[in-house]
Amino acid sequence: MLSSYQITILTTIGIYAILVVGLNVIVGYAGQISLGHAAFFGIGAYTAGILTTKFGISPLVGLIAAMLVTGFIGFLLGFPSIRVRDDFLAITTIGMNFIVESIFLYTPFLGGALGIGGIPRLTIMGVKLKGVSFLMAVVLTLILCMLFVKRFVSSWSGLAAEAIKENEKAALSVGISIVRYKLMAFVIGSAIAGIGGAYYAYFVRFISPSDFNFPVSVMLLSMLVVGGIGTLWGPIVGAFILGILPEIFRPLVDYRMLLYSSLLILMIRFQPQGLLGEDSFLNGVFSKIKIKRQVS
Amino acid sequence: MQLFIEQVFNGLAEGSIYALISLGLTLVYGVLRILHVAHAGIYTIGAYVGLFTYNLTGSLVASLFVSMTVCAILGILIEKYIYYPLLKYPPYVPLIAGIAIYLAIEEVCRLIAGPYIISFPAKLPFESSTIMGITITAPQKLIFMATIIVLLFQWFLVTKTETGLAMRCTSQDIEIAGAMGINTQYIISLTFAIGSAVAAIAGILVGIHDNQVYPTMGEVPAYKSLAIIVLGGLGSVPGAVIASLLLGVIEALLVGYVSIPLPREALAFIAMIIVFMIKPEGLIGKN
């Protein structure tokens, strides 16, 4: 069936997809630009890593703890983010990423530059998950996250968050608490990133600060933008395309990153609304197919 | 005391470099309201082109001239073909485009010049001098001189010339400026050209000062200059200059005297977030 190489790539893409689904709640639905998502990814991974290696807590509990801790830190870090807007917010979140990374790097308890090794595999009801079964768990979690986000978006809170995204003043004038819903989006997005982080820890089983640096945040946001900000399937499409491209380009060795960044420039330049965004090329094709079906 | 003053001078030299890099970023933010991350890539190219020209001709003036020209053209191309068509989209779109351009430039430099550090053995027309026991190195002198000249030029251009008036007008409102008969396209391109040329100067100066040029040299300036222009109150040139010098000096003093468990890079961002909490519009905000 699938070779272990393919399973590894698919699992990585699945974890990225979970992270981007979380980012989409913050950026796509609440309109809060974030270039520091890797910080929450890292907090989730470190929470799971520390709890399982230093306190001997079972990985499944570690996963849930990672979600809660990351959500809580997202709540705390959400406060400074609410005070600033647009470009200021983008830079503030970059700053948070740098600060969180240097905390990982300079705290001896967190393993410093060496990181944390020997993280156990995820075990559910006595069954150690690895290979295909781990991939299944990731995909299942991804689907759950997407279902949750879908529900959130159509709920009252989701609508309120979207109203804030469209026009803050108008939203405020109809009695929507901006602070509350922005924070809520931040917490949900970070908590989902925490889940992704925990899966990452159980998957690679060795984490170090550089796994969660600023370029990772850029990659996650690029995935979201390429896929289509604020769409349900955009995060999956984006994570898949940008996750698989480096693998396709692998035979090119030295020119791999150049080709990757050039493609990213082209995609942003010609499809800035994302592949699945409003009036994008793909959407046009889909709606044409739909119209044809209705006609026939 | 001597050590203290020397540290202050080191900090000022570092801060002057930050100021030269942030200048272009601030100018661009002023007219287009975008965070031009690719600017740090132009700075890297500037250092490489300067180094190659220097090795070919052996003249620092020629190296500065060629590098500034190349970077100015590159800046205009990026503006015309990448940023300008993306202006109508939300600000994160040009931001990601900028980051992608930066990554591509870094890769191009790595592929052409190799991933290793190349030294920049420039012979300067003056030597380091010691006044009252305080040493100022020759590269530091060059940095101070270049920064003062660039800032004076920039001040003269913006406040005393008609082009400067058009630039200020465009940065306030592009559409109204266009309606007043200002060729805004030309002004925007000119802004990119000036900013990129100054980045080229900064690249060469850093290359000489640290005696090294390498593909990823733009990485730290890319992010730090963002923090600086925010601290200076986005789009304000004096603010960015003051923030750069302050940051340079504070970094030098903290690193020299206090052993803080944080890298220099995080420091700028911590300062920035603290300023945000107290004064969300930056040190010298427009409001």
XYZ file of C-alpha atoms in Angstrom:
583
model
C 0.000 0.000 0.000
C 1.580 3.263 1.123
C 5.325 3.286 1.583
C 6.617 4.630 4.879
C 7.989 7.642 2.989
C 4.525 8.462 1.700
C 2.999 7.934 5.135
C 5.525 10.319 6.660
C 4.738 13.024 4.113
C 0.985 12.574 4.410
C 1.165 12.695 8.211
C 3.240 15.886 8.074
C 0.750 17.447 5.674
C -2.110 16.323 7.949
C -0.499 18.012 10.959
C 0.110 21.192 8.950
C -3.509 21.071 7.816
C -4.687 20.955 11.457
C -2.500 23.967 12.248
C -3.763 25.898 9.233
C -7.389 25.105 10.142
C -6.669 26.768 13.490
C -4.963 29.712 11.813
C -7.960 30.092 9.539
C -10.201 30.744 12.552
C -7.959 33.651 13.596
C -7.125 35.084 10.169
C -9.955 33.932 7.953
C -12.990 34.229 10.172
C -11.987 36.890 12.700
C -9.773 38.850 10.291
C -6.814 38.980 12.688
C -3.604 38.634 10.720
C -1.188 36.321 12.549
C 2.434 35.688 11.645
C 3.164 33.923 14.913
C 1.156 30.744 14.628
C 4.291 28.606 14.997
C 4.539 29.917 18.577
C 1.272 28.181 19.490
C 2.293 25.135 17.487
C 5.453 25.069 19.602
C 3.655 25.604 22.895
C 1.422 22.628 22.116
C 4.362 20.426 21.174
C 6.387 21.450 24.234
C 3.434 20.942 26.589
C 2.902 17.426 25.257
C 6.637 16.723 25.233
C 7.313 17.952 28.771
C 4.242 16.297 30.302
C 4.959 12.902 28.772
C 8.740 12.806 29.273
C 9.186 14.619 32.606
C 5.930 13.829 34.396
C 5.130 10.470 32.881
C 1.637 11.511 31.890
C -0.036 9.398 29.235
C 0.193 10.833 25.711
C -3.571 11.057 25.267
C -3.920 13.197 28.413
C -0.887 15.143 27.167
C -2.742 15.841 23.934
C -5.740 17.257 25.768
C -3.495 19.209 28.128
C -1.611 20.633 25.146
C -4.888 21.846 23.701
C -5.978 23.489 26.966
C -2.593 25.047 27.788
C -2.152 26.440 24.290
C -5.685 27.781 24.289
C -5.013 29.497 27.616
C -1.740 31.022 26.402
C -3.569 32.096 23.257
C -6.019 33.856 25.587
C -3.159 35.650 27.387
C -1.296 36.592 24.207
C -4.581 37.613 22.637
C -4.769 40.687 24.886
C -1.795 42.549 23.438
C -3.016 41.575 19.981
C -6.399 43.162 20.497
C -4.872 46.558 21.129
C -3.244 46.681 17.714
C -4.514 46.298 14.182
C -3.456 45.267 10.659
C 0.254 45.817 10.091
C 0.900 46.475 13.768
C -0.762 43.182 14.609
C 1.291 41.348 11.979
C 4.509 42.632 13.538
C 3.324 42.017 17.104
C 2.646 38.385 16.248
C 6.081 38.080 14.595
C 7.497 39.440 17.841
C 5.587 36.874 19.900
C 6.984 34.125 17.734
C 10.535 35.323 18.362
C 9.963 35.689 22.097
C 8.365 32.257 22.497
C 11.154 30.682 20.454
C 13.817 32.303 22.597
C 12.034 31.174 25.760
C 12.236 27.591 24.453
C 15.871 28.181 23.599
C 16.989 29.745 26.879
C 15.024 27.810 29.496
C 17.048 24.836 30.774
C 13.861 23.092 31.941
C 12.622 23.066 28.340
C 15.823 21.474 27.110
C 17.420 24.616 25.663
C 18.888 24.332 22.208
C 18.944 20.536 22.489
C 15.174 20.356 22.749
C 13.261 17.384 24.125
C 13.940 13.847 23.002
C 12.414 10.452 23.742
C 8.815 11.565 23.515
C 6.587 8.461 23.617
C 4.236 7.477 20.817
C 0.544 8.220 21.092
C -1.237 5.288 22.732
C -4.990 4.884 22.652
C -6.499 2.056 24.733
C -3.230 0.185 24.889
C -2.568 0.400 21.146
C 0.567 2.254 20.105
C -0.180 4.364 17.074
C 2.470 4.442 14.385
C 2.564 4.524 10.611
C -0.853 4.218 9.053
C -2.749 4.159 12.346
C -1.107 7.423 13.419
C -1.959 8.927 10.042
C -5.559 7.827 10.592
C -5.602 9.527 13.992
C -4.269 12.748 12.451
C -6.815 12.680 9.636
C -9.631 11.933 12.072
C -8.563 14.843 14.270
C -8.345 17.060 11.211
C -11.903 16.148 10.264
C -13.099 16.802 13.830
C -11.373 20.198 13.835
C -12.959 21.074 10.501
C -16.408 20.025 11.726
C -15.918 22.096 14.862
C -14.817 25.131 12.825
C -17.759 24.680 10.485
C -20.133 24.682 13.449
C -18.359 27.655 15.013
C -18.603 29.688 11.824
C -22.335 29.206 11.497
C -22.928 29.751 15.211
C -23.779 33.127 16.682
C -20.206 33.625 17.872
C -18.826 32.830 14.436
C -21.178 35.307 12.815
C -20.170 37.922 15.374
C -16.483 37.288 14.615
C -17.189 37.658 10.905
C -19.081 40.887 11.498
C -16.023 42.243 13.321
C -13.857 41.192 10.399
C -16.078 43.037 7.924
C -16.441 46.234 9.900
C -15.445 46.702 13.524
C -17.362 49.915 14.115
C -20.572 48.591 12.595
C -20.257 45.402 14.656
C -19.713 47.434 17.810
C -22.750 49.569 17.042
C -25.042 46.530 17.040
C -23.713 45.459 20.421
C -21.057 42.911 19.507
C -18.230 42.871 22.030
C -15.096 43.149 19.880
C -12.728 42.076 22.644
C -14.762 39.010 23.476
C -15.086 37.576 19.974
C -11.569 38.443 18.861
C -10.262 36.686 21.973
C -12.577 33.756 21.360
C -11.220 33.317 17.835
C -7.697 33.598 19.185
C -8.334 30.951 21.842
C -9.987 28.501 19.428
C -7.281 28.979 16.820
C -4.487 28.515 19.361
C -6.132 25.494 20.962
C -6.327 23.810 17.548
C -2.668 24.710 16.997
C -1.954 23.079 20.374
C -3.541 19.832 19.150
C -1.421 20.007 16.001
C 1.653 20.638 18.138
C 0.998 17.620 20.344
C 0.565 15.381 17.294
C 3.802 16.773 15.918
C 5.601 15.901 19.189
C 4.259 12.336 19.137
C 5.125 12.049 15.467
C 8.733 13.247 15.298
C 9.350 12.381 18.997
C 12.176 14.867 19.180
C 11.444 18.587 19.236
C 13.786 21.569 19.318
C 13.138 25.332 19.301
C 14.024 25.755 15.623
C 11.038 23.584 14.635
C 8.798 26.467 15.666
C 10.590 29.526 14.350
C 9.290 32.399 12.300
C 9.723 30.763 8.852
C 7.269 28.072 10.016
C 4.703 30.770 10.773
C 5.272 32.224 7.326
C 4.800 28.812 5.759
C 1.541 28.261 7.664
C 0.150 31.634 6.636
C 1.287 31.033 3.054
C -0.576 27.710 3.077
C -3.707 29.481 4.214
C -3.392 32.261 1.643
C -2.623 29.871 -1.207
C -5.564 27.656 -0.277
C -8.004 30.477 0.275
C -8.458 32.502 3.450
C -11.807 32.084 5.164
C -12.849 29.012 3.192
C -13.528 25.622 4.759
C -11.344 23.575 2.387
C -8.725 26.231 1.738
C -6.464 25.163 4.643
C -6.449 21.549 3.426
C -5.722 22.491 -0.195
C -3.018 24.956 0.826
C -1.337 22.579 3.275
C -1.393 19.831 0.670
C 0.032 21.922 -2.172
C 2.759 23.670 -0.199
C 3.448 20.470 1.756
C 3.879 18.291 -1.305
C 5.771 20.758 -3.518
C 9.116 20.458 -1.682
C 8.821 16.667 -2.043
C 8.087 16.887 -5.763
C 11.023 19.231 -6.203
C 13.336 17.014 -4.150
C 15.198 15.645 -7.210
C 16.178 19.227 -8.050
C 18.225 19.329 -4.811
C 19.823 22.770 -4.903
C 17.122 24.528 -6.874
C 14.316 23.181 -4.717
C 13.834 26.181 -2.427
C 14.224 28.664 -5.281
C 11.508 26.945 -7.276
C 9.318 26.738 -4.193
C 9.618 30.437 -3.382
C 9.182 31.428 -7.043
C 5.995 29.390 -7.234
C 4.776 31.035 -4.051
C 5.419 34.462 -5.597
C 3.516 33.460 -8.742
C 0.583 32.042 -6.779
C 0.299 35.133 -4.593
C 0.736 37.420 -7.570
C -1.901 35.802 -9.783
C -4.281 34.216 -7.267
C -4.051 36.515 -4.245
C -7.485 35.441 -3.029
C -6.282 31.827 -2.841
C -7.084 28.842 -5.009
C -10.517 28.421 -3.418
C -11.244 32.037 -2.561
C -13.936 34.198 -4.078
C -13.643 34.690 -7.854
C -10.539 32.534 -8.028
C -9.709 30.457 -11.074
C -10.748 27.123 -9.519
C -13.962 28.541 -8.140
C -14.805 29.780 -11.600
C -14.320 26.291 -13.003
C -16.431 24.742 -10.243
C -19.304 27.159 -10.693
C -19.251 26.586 -14.462
C -19.568 22.844 -13.848
C -22.431 23.491 -11.447
C -24.236 25.678 -13.979
C -23.775 23.057 -16.702
C -25.286 20.416 -14.437
C -28.251 22.590 -13.635
C -28.812 23.315 -17.325
C -28.677 19.668 -18.345
C 33.899 54.905 31.581
C 36.015 54.398 28.454
C 34.451 51.037 27.917
C 31.041 52.604 28.351
C 31.697 55.270 25.714
C 33.135 52.703 23.356
C 30.037 50.576 23.796
C 27.893 53.624 23.057
C 29.867 54.199 19.854
C 29.510 50.554 18.882
C 25.799 50.867 19.529
C 25.569 54.046 17.463
C 27.366 52.346 14.565
C 24.992 49.397 14.769
C 22.054 51.787 15.112
C 23.171 53.775 12.053
C 23.091 50.587 10.031
C 19.592 49.853 11.317
C 18.623 53.392 10.375
C 19.904 52.999 6.806
C 18.020 49.725 6.389
C 14.821 50.991 7.991
C 14.871 54.201 5.956
C 13.776 52.449 2.771
C 11.194 50.434 4.664
C 9.748 53.578 6.236
C 9.640 55.451 2.919
C 7.868 52.541 1.242
C 5.420 52.216 4.106
C 4.791 55.932 3.836
C 3.613 55.803 0.221
C 2.150 52.329 -0.217
C 1.268 51.235 3.366
C 2.895 47.848 2.872
C 5.541 46.051 4.924
C 8.274 45.584 2.359
C 10.087 42.519 3.736
C 11.871 41.957 0.415
C 13.843 45.090 1.296
C 16.243 42.942 3.330
C 16.787 40.845 0.208
C 17.740 43.969 -1.724
C 20.167 44.771 1.084
C 21.781 41.325 0.663
C 22.027 41.772 -3.111
C 23.531 45.196 -2.485
C 26.281 43.663 -0.360
C 27.050 40.972 -2.976
C 27.055 43.308 -5.975
C 29.203 45.748 -4.014
C 31.658 43.000 -3.098
C 31.949 41.686 -6.668
C 32.406 45.159 -8.118
C 35.009 45.926 -5.481
C 36.919 42.760 -6.298
C 36.790 43.630 -10.002
C 37.664 47.314 -9.843
C 39.239 47.779 -6.430
C 37.363 51.041 -6.023
C 34.896 51.592 -3.214
C 33.184 54.438 -5.070
C 32.567 52.273 -8.135
C 31.319 49.486 -5.906
C 28.846 51.802 -4.168
C 27.702 53.269 -7.476
C 27.117 49.951 -9.274
C 25.462 48.367 -6.259
C 23.116 51.320 -5.724
C 22.113 51.301 -9.393
C 21.437 47.563 -9.457
C 19.413 47.711 -6.247
C 17.416 50.749 -7.348
C 16.437 48.949 -10.568
C 15.574 45.799 -8.637
C 13.463 47.803 -6.199
C 11.522 49.428 -9.029
C 10.944 46.063 -10.716
C 9.599 44.524 -7.498
C 7.324 47.512 -6.971
C 6.017 47.592 -10.558
C 5.489 43.903 -11.172
C 4.712 42.432 -7.754
C 3.533 44.972 -5.193
C 1.606 47.459 -7.281
C -0.905 44.952 -8.717
C -1.481 43.564 -5.199
C -2.306 46.869 -3.521
C -6.061 46.354 -3.752
C -5.884 43.185 -1.649
C -5.670 42.991 2.168
C -2.231 43.937 3.589
C -1.160 40.348 4.261
C -1.099 39.582 0.521
C 1.768 41.973 -0.351
C 3.395 40.978 2.954
C 3.523 37.299 1.970
C 4.615 38.255 -1.545
C 7.448 40.248 0.052
C 8.516 37.336 2.231
C 8.438 35.003 -0.781
C 10.583 37.441 -2.793
C 12.999 37.656 0.110
C 13.321 33.849 0.234
C 13.847 33.705 -3.534
C 16.572 36.382 -3.396
C 18.308 34.531 -0.569
C 18.286 31.358 -2.673
C 19.580 33.150 -5.762
C 22.468 34.569 -3.726
C 23.211 31.144 -2.291
C 23.156 29.473 -5.706
C 25.359 32.077 -7.391
C 27.857 32.920 -4.664
C 27.755 29.755 -2.577
C 26.422 29.181 0.932
C 29.619 30.245 2.694
C 30.770 33.511 4.204
C 32.852 35.672 1.859
C 35.116 38.314 3.368
C 34.956 41.926 2.202
C 38.572 43.113 2.346
C 37.966 46.774 1.571
C 40.826 49.258 1.944
C 39.463 52.424 3.463
C 41.050 55.831 2.755
C 41.320 56.542 6.501
C 42.435 54.675 9.584
C 41.026 54.058 12.995
C 41.701 56.840 15.453
C 41.968 56.977 19.214
C 40.748 60.075 21.030
C 41.261 60.126 24.803
C 41.588 56.386 24.885
C 38.421 55.787 22.916
C 38.935 53.933 19.668
C 36.720 54.481 16.675
C 37.499 51.988 13.929
C 37.765 52.964 10.272
C 34.608 51.062 9.222
C 32.720 52.800 12.029
C 33.853 56.182 10.699
C 32.662 55.179 7.252
C 29.297 54.163 8.680
C 28.844 57.449 10.540
C 29.829 59.482 7.510
C 27.570 57.559 5.140
C 24.613 57.736 7.531
C 24.951 61.481 8.018
C 25.249 62.097 4.266
C 22.274 59.870 3.455
C 20.079 61.423 6.127
C 21.016 64.964 5.088
C 20.281 64.105 1.465
C 16.976 62.578 2.449
C 16.047 65.582 4.607
C 16.972 68.001 1.815
C 15.064 66.032 -0.807
C 11.894 65.709 1.227
C 11.682 69.188 2.707
C 13.404 71.496 0.218
C 12.577 70.231 -3.268
C 9.462 70.053 -5.380
C 9.908 66.279 -5.779
C 9.964 66.031 -1.990
C 6.734 67.951 -1.778
C 5.188 65.529 -4.283
C 6.494 62.615 -2.208
C 4.971 63.975 0.976
C 1.727 64.631 -0.847
C 1.629 61.094 -2.286
C 2.266 59.571 1.123
C -0.727 61.420 2.552
C -3.198 60.366 -0.102
C -2.296 58.739 -3.389
C -5.605 59.476 -5.106
C -5.782 63.143 -4.164
C -2.127 63.553 -5.093
C -2.913 62.066 -8.499
C -5.870 64.417 -8.883
C -3.543 67.355 -8.150
C -1.485 66.446 -11.203
C 1.293 64.571 -9.439
C 2.642 61.601 -11.349
C 2.162 59.203 -8.449
C 3.499 56.205 -10.398
C 6.764 58.052 -10.843
C 6.877 59.124 -7.190
C 6.258 55.566 -5.964
C 9.000 54.197 -8.228
C 11.338 56.966 -7.098
C 10.642 56.101 -3.454
C 11.484 52.456 -4.087
C 14.617 53.465 -6.004
C 15.882 55.705 -3.188
C 15.036 53.202 -0.460
C 16.704 50.345 -2.343
C 19.822 52.395 -3.136
C 20.183 53.229 0.559
C 19.744 49.527 1.373
C 22.622 48.820 -1.013
C 24.795 51.289 0.909
C 23.814 49.581 4.155
C 24.669 46.175 2.690
C 28.153 47.294 1.637
C 28.787 49.028 4.980
C 27.785 45.944 6.960
C 29.923 43.803 4.656
C 32.969 46.003 5.356
C 32.256 46.445 9.069
C 31.761 42.739 9.823
C 34.131 41.756 7.002
C 31.659 39.131 5.853
C 28.944 38.725 3.233
C 26.682 35.674 3.219
C 23.299 34.687 1.738
C 21.305 34.858 4.967
C 22.735 38.179 6.162
C 19.370 39.839 5.538
C 17.417 37.565 7.851
C 17.879 39.406 11.130
C 17.574 42.908 9.604
C 14.398 41.772 7.826
C 12.538 41.213 11.068
C 14.320 43.709 13.251
C 13.717 46.588 10.869
C 10.004 45.781 11.052
C 10.121 46.232 14.822
C 12.097 49.453 14.353
C 9.708 51.122 11.945
C 6.835 50.204 14.232
C 8.655 51.654 17.251
C 9.263 54.799 15.219
C 5.588 55.085 14.389
C 5.076 53.526 10.946
C 6.032 55.824 8.098
C 7.850 58.473 10.150
C 11.483 58.886 9.040
C 12.752 60.791 12.117
C 10.964 58.271 14.337
C 12.613 55.342 12.574
C 16.062 56.959 12.828
C 15.667 57.671 16.542
C 14.300 54.179 17.197
C 17.236 52.648 15.271
C 19.889 54.573 17.182
C 18.186 53.921 20.523
C 17.882 50.222 19.799
C 21.506 49.996 18.678
C 22.801 51.682 21.828
C 20.507 49.783 24.192
C 21.463 46.474 22.619
C 25.176 47.246 22.823
C 24.922 48.312 26.473
C 22.751 45.389 27.535
C 24.947 42.871 25.782
C 28.088 44.538 27.174
C 27.002 44.880 30.803
C 24.081 42.680 31.726
C 23.993 39.018 30.892
C 20.378 38.635 29.871
C 19.109 35.183 29.025
C 17.667 36.399 25.743
C 19.207 36.907 22.323
C 19.548 40.401 20.877
C 16.878 39.631 18.315
C 14.167 39.061 20.894
C 15.055 42.309 22.651
C 13.783 44.544 19.849
C 10.474 42.745 19.851
C 10.059 42.843 23.621
C 10.702 46.595 23.539
C 8.207 46.876 20.735
C 5.450 44.986 22.538
C 5.995 47.019 25.710
C 5.714 50.244 23.707
C 2.539 48.922 22.099
C 0.998 48.260 25.483
C 1.649 51.809 26.627
C 1.415 53.712 23.362
C -0.167 51.725 20.516
C 0.804 54.298 17.858
C 4.576 53.903 18.372
C 7.181 56.150 19.987
C 6.604 59.014 17.583
C 3.104 58.228 16.413
C 1.095 60.413 14.109
C -1.733 60.804 16.629
